[in-house]
Short mmCIF file of N, CA and C in Angstrom, two decimals:
data_model
loop_
_atom_site.label_atom_id
_atom_site.label_comp_id
_atom_site.label_asym_id
_atom_site.label_seq_id
_atom_site.Cartn_x
_atom_site.Cartn_y
_atom_site.Cartn_z
N UNK L 1 61.47 65.09 -3.58
CA UNK L 1 62.71 64.34 -3.57
C UNK L 1 63.77 65.08 -4.39
N UNK L 2 64.99 65.07 -3.91
CA UNK L 2 66.09 65.75 -4.57
C UNK L 2 66.60 64.89 -5.72
N UNK L 3 66.77 65.50 -6.89
CA UNK L 3 67.35 64.79 -8.02
C UNK L 3 68.87 64.93 -7.91
N UNK L 4 69.53 63.80 -7.81
CA UNK L 4 70.97 63.82 -7.67
C UNK L 4 71.65 63.21 -8.87
N UNK L 5 72.87 63.59 -9.05
CA UNK L 5 73.71 62.95 -10.04
C UNK L 5 74.10 61.59 -9.50
N UNK L 6 74.29 60.65 -10.40
CA UNK L 6 74.73 59.30 -10.02
C UNK L 6 76.24 59.22 -10.23
N UNK L 7 76.96 58.96 -9.17
CA UNK L 7 78.42 58.89 -9.19
C UNK L 7 78.89 57.46 -9.38
N UNK L 8 79.80 57.27 -10.30
CA UNK L 8 80.45 55.98 -10.48
C UNK L 8 81.87 56.05 -9.93
N UNK L 9 82.23 55.10 -9.10
CA UNK L 9 83.57 55.06 -8.53
C UNK L 9 84.23 53.76 -8.98
N UNK L 10 85.45 53.88 -9.49
CA UNK L 10 86.24 52.69 -9.79
C UNK L 10 87.19 52.49 -8.63
N UNK L 11 86.91 51.47 -7.83
CA UNK L 11 87.70 51.20 -6.64
C UNK L 11 88.49 49.92 -6.77
N UNK L 12 89.11 49.54 -5.67
CA UNK L 12 89.87 48.31 -5.63
C UNK L 12 91.35 48.50 -5.87
N UNK L 13 91.73 49.70 -6.23
CA UNK L 13 93.14 50.01 -6.46
C UNK L 13 93.63 50.75 -5.22
N UNK L 14 93.76 50.02 -4.17
CA UNK L 14 93.95 50.59 -2.85
C UNK L 14 92.58 50.61 -2.21
N UNK L 15 92.12 49.45 -1.74
CA UNK L 15 90.74 49.32 -1.27
C UNK L 15 90.42 50.25 -0.11
N UNK L 16 91.39 50.50 0.76
CA UNK L 16 91.13 51.42 1.87
C UNK L 16 90.87 52.83 1.34
N UNK L 17 91.64 53.24 0.34
CA UNK L 17 91.44 54.55 -0.28
C UNK L 17 90.08 54.63 -0.95
N UNK L 18 89.71 53.57 -1.66
CA UNK L 18 88.42 53.54 -2.35
C UNK L 18 87.28 53.67 -1.34
N UNK L 19 87.34 52.92 -0.28
CA UNK L 19 86.29 52.95 0.74
C UNK L 19 86.26 54.29 1.47
N UNK L 20 87.42 54.82 1.77
CA UNK L 20 87.52 56.12 2.43
C UNK L 20 86.95 57.21 1.54
N UNK L 21 87.26 57.16 0.25
CA UNK L 21 86.73 58.14 -0.70
C UNK L 21 85.20 58.05 -0.75
N UNK L 22 84.68 56.85 -0.86
CA UNK L 22 83.23 56.65 -0.92
C UNK L 22 82.55 57.19 0.34
N UNK L 23 83.12 56.88 1.49
CA UNK L 23 82.57 57.37 2.75
C UNK L 23 82.64 58.89 2.84
N UNK L 24 83.74 59.47 2.38
CA UNK L 24 83.90 60.92 2.39
C UNK L 24 82.85 61.59 1.51
N UNK L 25 82.65 61.06 0.31
CA UNK L 25 81.62 61.61 -0.59
C UNK L 25 80.25 61.47 0.06
N UNK L 26 79.98 60.30 0.62
CA UNK L 26 78.71 60.04 1.28
C UNK L 26 78.45 61.08 2.38
N UNK L 27 79.42 61.28 3.23
CA UNK L 27 79.24 62.22 4.34
C UNK L 27 79.07 63.65 3.86
N UNK L 28 79.83 64.04 2.85
CA UNK L 28 79.75 65.41 2.32
C UNK L 28 78.38 65.66 1.69
N UNK L 29 77.93 64.73 0.86
CA UNK L 29 76.63 64.90 0.19
C UNK L 29 75.50 64.90 1.20
N UNK L 30 75.55 63.99 2.15
CA UNK L 30 74.50 63.95 3.20
C UNK L 30 74.47 65.26 3.98
N UNK L 31 75.67 65.78 4.29
CA UNK L 31 75.74 67.03 5.03
C UNK L 31 75.18 68.22 4.24
N UNK L 32 75.42 68.22 2.94
CA UNK L 32 74.96 69.33 2.09
C UNK L 32 73.49 69.23 1.71
N UNK L 33 73.01 68.00 1.50
CA UNK L 33 71.65 67.83 0.96
C UNK L 33 70.67 67.19 1.93
N UNK L 34 71.19 66.54 2.98
CA UNK L 34 70.31 65.81 3.87
C UNK L 34 69.79 64.52 3.25
N UNK L 35 70.46 64.08 2.19
CA UNK L 35 70.02 62.90 1.46
C UNK L 35 71.21 62.00 1.14
N UNK L 36 70.96 60.70 1.17
CA UNK L 36 71.98 59.72 0.81
C UNK L 36 72.34 59.89 -0.67
N UNK L 37 73.63 59.90 -1.03
CA UNK L 37 74.01 60.04 -2.44
C UNK L 37 73.79 58.74 -3.22
N UNK L 38 73.67 58.90 -4.53
CA UNK L 38 73.50 57.77 -5.44
C UNK L 38 74.89 57.40 -5.96
N UNK L 39 75.46 56.33 -5.43
CA UNK L 39 76.82 55.92 -5.77
C UNK L 39 76.81 54.47 -6.26
N UNK L 40 77.52 54.25 -7.36
CA UNK L 40 77.74 52.90 -7.87
C UNK L 40 79.25 52.69 -7.85
N UNK L 41 79.69 51.64 -7.15
CA UNK L 41 81.13 51.38 -7.09
C UNK L 41 81.46 50.09 -7.82
N UNK L 42 82.45 50.19 -8.67
CA UNK L 42 83.03 49.03 -9.34
C UNK L 42 84.32 48.74 -8.60
N UNK L 43 84.31 47.73 -7.79
CA UNK L 43 85.51 47.39 -7.02
C UNK L 43 86.29 46.32 -7.79
N UNK L 44 87.39 46.73 -8.39
CA UNK L 44 88.13 45.83 -9.28
C UNK L 44 88.81 44.70 -8.52
N UNK L 45 88.78 43.51 -9.09
CA UNK L 45 89.42 42.35 -8.47
C UNK L 45 90.93 42.36 -8.75
N UNK L 46 91.63 43.22 -8.02
CA UNK L 46 93.07 43.36 -8.22
C UNK L 46 93.80 42.54 -7.16
N UNK L 47 94.66 41.65 -7.60
CA UNK L 47 95.42 40.83 -6.66
C UNK L 47 96.47 41.68 -5.95
N UNK L 48 96.94 41.18 -4.82
CA UNK L 48 98.00 41.87 -4.09
C UNK L 48 99.24 42.00 -4.97
N UNK L 49 99.52 40.97 -5.75
CA UNK L 49 100.67 41.01 -6.66
C UNK L 49 100.50 42.12 -7.71
N UNK L 50 99.31 42.22 -8.28
CA UNK L 50 99.04 43.25 -9.28
C UNK L 50 99.10 44.64 -8.67
N UNK L 51 98.57 44.78 -7.45
CA UNK L 51 98.60 46.05 -6.74
C UNK L 51 100.05 46.48 -6.50
N UNK L 52 100.88 45.54 -6.11
CA UNK L 52 102.30 45.83 -5.90
C UNK L 52 102.95 46.29 -7.19
N UNK L 53 102.62 45.64 -8.29
CA UNK L 53 103.18 46.04 -9.59
C UNK L 53 102.76 47.47 -9.95
N UNK L 54 101.51 47.81 -9.69
CA UNK L 54 101.02 49.15 -9.97
C UNK L 54 101.84 50.18 -9.18
N UNK L 55 102.00 49.94 -7.89
CA UNK L 55 102.73 50.86 -7.03
C UNK L 55 104.18 51.01 -7.47
N UNK L 56 104.77 49.91 -7.93
CA UNK L 56 106.18 49.92 -8.35
C UNK L 56 106.37 50.30 -9.81
N UNK L 57 105.37 50.89 -10.42
CA UNK L 57 105.47 51.41 -11.79
C UNK L 57 105.45 50.34 -12.86
N UNK L 58 104.76 49.24 -12.60
CA UNK L 58 104.68 48.17 -13.58
C UNK L 58 103.25 48.00 -14.09
N UNK L 59 102.59 49.12 -14.39
CA UNK L 59 101.25 49.04 -14.97
C UNK L 59 101.34 48.38 -16.33
N UNK L 60 100.33 47.60 -16.65
CA UNK L 60 100.37 46.93 -17.95
C UNK L 60 98.97 46.87 -18.56
N UNK L 61 98.90 46.20 -19.69
CA UNK L 61 97.65 46.08 -20.44
C UNK L 61 96.54 45.42 -19.62
N UNK L 62 96.89 44.48 -18.73
CA UNK L 62 95.88 43.83 -17.88
C UNK L 62 95.18 44.85 -16.99
N UNK L 63 95.96 45.78 -16.42
CA UNK L 63 95.37 46.81 -15.57
C UNK L 63 94.44 47.70 -16.40
N UNK L 64 94.90 48.08 -17.58
CA UNK L 64 94.08 48.91 -18.47
C UNK L 64 92.79 48.20 -18.85
N UNK L 65 92.86 46.91 -19.14
CA UNK L 65 91.67 46.15 -19.51
C UNK L 65 90.66 46.10 -18.37
N UNK L 66 91.13 45.92 -17.14
CA UNK L 66 90.23 45.95 -15.98
C UNK L 66 89.53 47.30 -15.87
N UNK L 67 90.30 48.36 -16.03
CA UNK L 67 89.74 49.72 -15.94
C UNK L 67 88.74 49.98 -17.07
N UNK L 68 89.07 49.53 -18.27
CA UNK L 68 88.18 49.71 -19.41
C UNK L 68 86.84 49.02 -19.18
N UNK L 69 86.88 47.79 -18.69
CA UNK L 69 85.65 47.06 -18.41
C UNK L 69 84.82 47.78 -17.34
N UNK L 70 85.49 48.32 -16.32
CA UNK L 70 84.79 49.04 -15.26
C UNK L 70 84.12 50.30 -15.81
N UNK L 71 84.81 51.03 -16.66
CA UNK L 71 84.23 52.23 -17.27
C UNK L 71 82.99 51.86 -18.08
N UNK L 72 83.08 50.82 -18.85
CA UNK L 72 81.94 50.40 -19.67
C UNK L 72 80.75 49.95 -18.81
N UNK L 73 81.03 49.23 -17.72
CA UNK L 73 79.95 48.79 -16.83
C UNK L 73 79.30 50.00 -16.14
N UNK L 74 80.11 50.95 -15.73
CA UNK L 74 79.54 52.15 -15.09
C UNK L 74 78.72 52.97 -16.08
N UNK L 75 79.15 53.02 -17.33
CA UNK L 75 78.35 53.70 -18.35
C UNK L 75 77.00 53.00 -18.51
N UNK L 76 77.00 51.68 -18.52
CA UNK L 76 75.73 50.93 -18.62
C UNK L 76 74.86 51.14 -17.38
N UNK L 77 75.50 51.42 -16.25
CA UNK L 77 74.75 51.67 -15.00
C UNK L 77 74.21 53.10 -14.95
N UNK L 78 74.40 53.82 -16.05
CA UNK L 78 73.85 55.17 -16.20
C UNK L 78 74.36 56.16 -15.15
N UNK L 79 75.65 56.07 -14.84
CA UNK L 79 76.22 57.08 -13.96
C UNK L 79 76.36 58.39 -14.74
N UNK L 80 76.41 59.50 -14.01
CA UNK L 80 76.56 60.81 -14.65
C UNK L 80 78.02 61.20 -14.81
N UNK L 81 78.87 60.65 -13.96
CA UNK L 81 80.31 60.88 -14.06
C UNK L 81 81.03 59.81 -13.25
N UNK L 82 82.33 59.68 -13.50
CA UNK L 82 83.13 58.63 -12.89
C UNK L 82 84.34 59.26 -12.21
N UNK L 83 84.74 58.66 -11.09
CA UNK L 83 85.96 59.06 -10.38
C UNK L 83 86.77 57.80 -10.10
N UNK L 84 88.08 57.91 -10.25
CA UNK L 84 88.99 56.82 -9.91
C UNK L 84 89.90 57.36 -8.80
N UNK L 85 89.65 56.98 -7.53
CA UNK L 85 90.46 57.53 -6.44
C UNK L 85 91.81 56.83 -6.29
N UNK L 86 92.55 56.80 -7.37
CA UNK L 86 93.91 56.25 -7.38
C UNK L 86 94.74 57.10 -8.33
N UNK L 87 95.69 57.83 -7.77
CA UNK L 87 96.54 58.69 -8.60
C UNK L 87 97.25 57.91 -9.70
N UNK L 88 97.80 56.77 -9.35
CA UNK L 88 98.67 56.03 -10.27
C UNK L 88 97.98 55.66 -11.57
N UNK L 89 96.74 55.20 -11.51
CA UNK L 89 96.08 54.78 -12.76
C UNK L 89 95.61 55.95 -13.60
N UNK L 90 95.84 57.17 -13.13
CA UNK L 90 95.58 58.33 -13.98
C UNK L 90 96.50 58.34 -15.20
N UNK L 91 97.49 57.46 -15.20
CA UNK L 91 98.32 57.23 -16.38
C UNK L 91 97.42 56.92 -17.58
N UNK L 92 96.33 56.23 -17.35
CA UNK L 92 95.41 55.82 -18.40
C UNK L 92 94.22 56.77 -18.56
N UNK L 93 94.21 57.89 -17.86
CA UNK L 93 93.02 58.74 -17.80
C UNK L 93 92.51 59.16 -19.18
N UNK L 94 93.36 59.66 -20.03
CA UNK L 94 92.89 60.14 -21.33
C UNK L 94 92.33 59.00 -22.18
N UNK L 95 92.95 57.82 -22.12
CA UNK L 95 92.43 56.66 -22.85
C UNK L 95 91.05 56.27 -22.32
N UNK L 96 90.90 56.29 -20.99
CA UNK L 96 89.61 55.94 -20.39
C UNK L 96 88.55 56.98 -20.72
N UNK L 97 88.94 58.25 -20.71
CA UNK L 97 87.99 59.31 -21.08
C UNK L 97 87.51 59.11 -22.52
N UNK L 98 88.38 58.66 -23.39
CA UNK L 98 88.01 58.52 -24.81
C UNK L 98 87.00 57.40 -25.03
N UNK L 99 86.91 56.43 -24.12
CA UNK L 99 85.93 55.33 -24.29
C UNK L 99 84.67 55.53 -23.46
N UNK L 100 84.69 56.52 -22.57
CA UNK L 100 83.55 56.73 -21.69
C UNK L 100 82.51 57.66 -22.32
N UNK L 101 81.26 57.34 -22.07
CA UNK L 101 80.17 58.19 -22.54
C UNK L 101 79.91 59.34 -21.57
N UNK L 102 80.48 59.25 -20.38
CA UNK L 102 80.29 60.29 -19.36
C UNK L 102 81.66 60.80 -18.93
N UNK L 103 81.71 62.00 -18.36
CA UNK L 103 83.00 62.53 -17.92
C UNK L 103 83.65 61.67 -16.84
N UNK L 104 84.97 61.58 -16.90
CA UNK L 104 85.75 60.95 -15.84
C UNK L 104 86.56 62.07 -15.19
N UNK L 105 86.26 62.32 -13.92
CA UNK L 105 86.95 63.39 -13.21
C UNK L 105 88.36 62.94 -12.86
N UNK L 106 89.25 63.90 -12.80
CA UNK L 106 90.64 63.62 -12.43
C UNK L 106 90.89 64.13 -11.02
N UNK L 107 91.28 63.23 -10.14
CA UNK L 107 91.60 63.69 -8.78
C UNK L 107 92.87 64.53 -8.80
N UNK L 108 93.70 64.36 -9.81
CA UNK L 108 94.90 65.18 -9.93
C UNK L 108 94.51 66.60 -10.33
N UNK L 109 93.66 66.74 -11.33
CA UNK L 109 93.20 68.08 -11.73
C UNK L 109 92.47 68.77 -10.59
N UNK L 110 91.66 68.02 -9.85
CA UNK L 110 90.93 68.61 -8.72
C UNK L 110 91.88 69.04 -7.60
N UNK L 111 92.92 68.24 -7.37
CA UNK L 111 93.92 68.60 -6.35
C UNK L 111 94.62 69.89 -6.74
N UNK L 112 94.99 70.02 -8.00
CA UNK L 112 95.65 71.24 -8.46
C UNK L 112 94.72 72.44 -8.35
N UNK L 113 93.43 72.26 -8.64
CA UNK L 113 92.46 73.35 -8.46
C UNK L 113 92.45 73.83 -7.00
N UNK L 114 92.51 72.88 -6.06
CA UNK L 114 92.56 73.25 -4.65
C UNK L 114 93.85 74.01 -4.31
N UNK L 115 94.96 73.58 -4.91
CA UNK L 115 96.23 74.28 -4.70
C UNK L 115 96.14 75.72 -5.19
N UNK L 116 95.49 75.92 -6.33
CA UNK L 116 95.30 77.27 -6.87
C UNK L 116 94.42 78.09 -5.93
N UNK L 117 93.31 77.50 -5.48
CA UNK L 117 92.41 78.20 -4.55
C UNK L 117 93.14 78.66 -3.30
N UNK L 118 94.08 77.83 -2.85
CA UNK L 118 94.81 78.14 -1.61
C UNK L 118 96.07 78.95 -1.87
N UNK L 119 96.26 79.34 -3.12
CA UNK L 119 97.41 80.18 -3.53
C UNK L 119 98.76 79.55 -3.23
N UNK L 120 98.83 78.22 -3.34
CA UNK L 120 100.12 77.55 -3.13
C UNK L 120 101.07 77.91 -4.26
N UNK L 121 102.30 78.14 -3.91
CA UNK L 121 103.34 78.41 -4.91
C UNK L 121 104.19 77.18 -5.19
N UNK L 122 104.24 76.27 -4.20
CA UNK L 122 105.02 75.05 -4.33
C UNK L 122 104.40 74.00 -3.41
N UNK L 123 104.41 72.75 -3.88
CA UNK L 123 103.89 71.65 -3.07
C UNK L 123 104.88 70.48 -3.10
N UNK L 124 104.79 69.63 -2.10
CA UNK L 124 105.59 68.40 -2.06
C UNK L 124 104.67 67.23 -2.36
N UNK L 125 105.24 66.22 -3.00
CA UNK L 125 104.44 65.06 -3.39
C UNK L 125 105.04 63.78 -2.86
N UNK L 126 104.24 63.03 -2.13
CA UNK L 126 104.58 61.67 -1.73
C UNK L 126 103.59 60.77 -2.46
N UNK L 127 104.09 59.96 -3.38
CA UNK L 127 103.21 59.17 -4.23
C UNK L 127 103.94 57.93 -4.69
N UNK L 128 103.19 57.06 -5.38
CA UNK L 128 103.79 55.86 -5.94
C UNK L 128 104.87 56.23 -6.95
N UNK L 129 105.76 55.31 -7.18
CA UNK L 129 106.84 55.52 -8.15
C UNK L 129 106.27 55.84 -9.52
N UNK L 130 105.22 55.14 -9.93
CA UNK L 130 104.61 55.36 -11.24
C UNK L 130 104.06 56.78 -11.36
N UNK L 131 103.39 57.26 -10.32
CA UNK L 131 102.83 58.61 -10.34
C UNK L 131 103.94 59.64 -10.51
N UNK L 132 105.05 59.42 -9.81
CA UNK L 132 106.19 60.34 -9.91
C UNK L 132 106.83 60.24 -11.29
N UNK L 133 107.10 59.02 -11.76
CA UNK L 133 107.76 58.83 -13.07
C UNK L 133 106.94 59.40 -14.22
N UNK L 134 105.65 59.24 -14.16
CA UNK L 134 104.78 59.73 -15.24
C UNK L 134 104.56 61.23 -15.17
N UNK L 135 105.04 61.86 -14.10
CA UNK L 135 104.90 63.31 -13.91
C UNK L 135 103.44 63.77 -13.96
N UNK L 136 102.56 62.93 -13.44
CA UNK L 136 101.14 63.22 -13.51
C UNK L 136 100.78 64.54 -12.82
N UNK L 137 101.35 64.79 -11.66
CA UNK L 137 101.08 66.04 -10.96
C UNK L 137 101.87 67.18 -11.57
N UNK L 138 103.10 66.92 -11.95
CA UNK L 138 103.96 67.97 -12.51
C UNK L 138 103.29 68.65 -13.70
N UNK L 139 102.74 67.86 -14.61
CA UNK L 139 102.10 68.41 -15.81
C UNK L 139 100.97 69.37 -15.45
N UNK L 140 100.15 68.98 -14.50
CA UNK L 140 99.03 69.84 -14.10
C UNK L 140 99.49 71.05 -13.29
N UNK L 141 100.45 70.85 -12.41
CA UNK L 141 100.95 71.95 -11.59
C UNK L 141 101.66 73.00 -12.45
N UNK L 142 102.39 72.56 -13.45
CA UNK L 142 103.10 73.50 -14.33
C UNK L 142 102.13 74.43 -15.06
N UNK L 143 100.95 73.92 -15.40
CA UNK L 143 99.94 74.75 -16.06
C UNK L 143 99.56 75.95 -15.20
N UNK L 144 99.69 75.78 -13.89
CA UNK L 144 99.31 76.83 -12.94
C UNK L 144 100.54 77.50 -12.31
N UNK L 145 101.69 77.22 -12.86
CA UNK L 145 102.99 77.72 -12.36
C UNK L 145 103.20 77.47 -10.86
N UNK L 146 102.81 76.28 -10.45
CA UNK L 146 103.05 75.85 -9.07
C UNK L 146 104.22 74.89 -9.09
N UNK L 147 105.20 75.14 -8.23
CA UNK L 147 106.39 74.29 -8.16
C UNK L 147 106.09 72.96 -7.49
N UNK L 148 106.94 71.98 -7.78
CA UNK L 148 106.76 70.64 -7.21
C UNK L 148 108.07 70.15 -6.62
N UNK L 149 108.02 69.71 -5.38
CA UNK L 149 109.17 69.12 -4.69
C UNK L 149 108.94 67.62 -4.59
N UNK L 150 109.93 66.87 -5.07
CA UNK L 150 109.83 65.41 -5.04
C UNK L 150 110.88 64.82 -4.13
N UNK L 151 110.63 63.62 -3.60
CA UNK L 151 111.64 62.96 -2.77
C UNK L 151 112.86 62.55 -3.61
N UNK L 152 113.98 62.39 -2.93
CA UNK L 152 115.16 61.84 -3.60
C UNK L 152 114.84 60.41 -4.04
N UNK L 153 115.67 59.84 -4.89
CA UNK L 153 115.46 58.46 -5.34
C UNK L 153 115.39 57.50 -4.16
N UNK L 154 116.30 57.68 -3.21
CA UNK L 154 116.32 56.83 -2.01
C UNK L 154 115.03 56.98 -1.20
N UNK L 155 114.60 58.22 -1.03
CA UNK L 155 113.37 58.46 -0.29
C UNK L 155 112.15 57.94 -1.05
N UNK L 156 112.19 58.01 -2.39
CA UNK L 156 111.07 57.49 -3.19
C UNK L 156 110.92 56.00 -2.98
N UNK L 157 112.01 55.28 -2.90
CA UNK L 157 111.95 53.84 -2.63
C UNK L 157 111.32 53.58 -1.27
N UNK L 158 111.65 54.41 -0.30
CA UNK L 158 111.07 54.28 1.04
C UNK L 158 109.56 54.57 1.00
N UNK L 159 109.16 55.61 0.27
CA UNK L 159 107.74 55.95 0.14
C UNK L 159 106.98 54.77 -0.47
N UNK L 160 107.56 54.17 -1.50
CA UNK L 160 106.93 53.02 -2.15
C UNK L 160 106.74 51.88 -1.16
N UNK L 161 107.76 51.59 -0.37
CA UNK L 161 107.65 50.51 0.62
C UNK L 161 106.60 50.84 1.68
N UNK L 162 106.50 52.09 2.07
CA UNK L 162 105.49 52.50 3.05
C UNK L 162 104.09 52.32 2.46
N UNK L 163 103.90 52.73 1.21
CA UNK L 163 102.60 52.55 0.55
C UNK L 163 102.23 51.08 0.52
N UNK L 164 103.17 50.22 0.17
CA UNK L 164 102.90 48.78 0.12
C UNK L 164 102.55 48.23 1.50
N UNK L 165 103.21 48.71 2.54
CA UNK L 165 102.89 48.27 3.91
C UNK L 165 101.49 48.72 4.31
N UNK L 166 101.14 49.93 3.94
CA UNK L 166 99.79 50.44 4.24
C UNK L 166 98.75 49.55 3.55
N UNK L 167 98.98 49.25 2.27
CA UNK L 167 98.03 48.41 1.52
C UNK L 167 97.93 47.01 2.10
N UNK L 168 99.03 46.53 2.66
CA UNK L 168 99.04 45.19 3.27
C UNK L 168 98.51 45.20 4.71
N UNK L 169 98.15 46.38 5.21
CA UNK L 169 97.64 46.50 6.57
C UNK L 169 98.73 46.35 7.63
N UNK L 170 99.96 46.61 7.24
CA UNK L 170 101.09 46.47 8.18
C UNK L 170 101.53 47.80 8.77
N UNK L 171 100.89 48.87 8.39
CA UNK L 171 101.29 50.19 8.91
C UNK L 171 100.09 50.99 9.33
#
């Protein structure tokens, strides 16, 4: 039997994204190993109202508390590492890493690694308002001297509305 790492996923912050990520990992691991991966998912009970606030850059202590509880539960579930497939809540990444007994991978850091591998010199970003305002990608891309193109303020508002429609199943 193959000894696998146990992956912890914090989902529910864009449930379609969480499920898609889980399925993608499942398919990749099965394809590489011929074995079902060991995945534990904490699907956070985030209301539509709270999800909208997150997308519109209104993260607050309640969101952080939900994430903190999920990290602690995943640590008790003896996962080897944790992933949060939501760019926006990476605002709290360093705080969450400081309370976790296991590494928490950053999808932003991993995305930038892929950009480096592909020798990108500049990338465009369509993301939630919070992700853009916090410069989450900019900070990582600058470390690798990769330029970042962002939407205008008007276009950013449109991107936010599109994200909300996708989450509501209207697009």
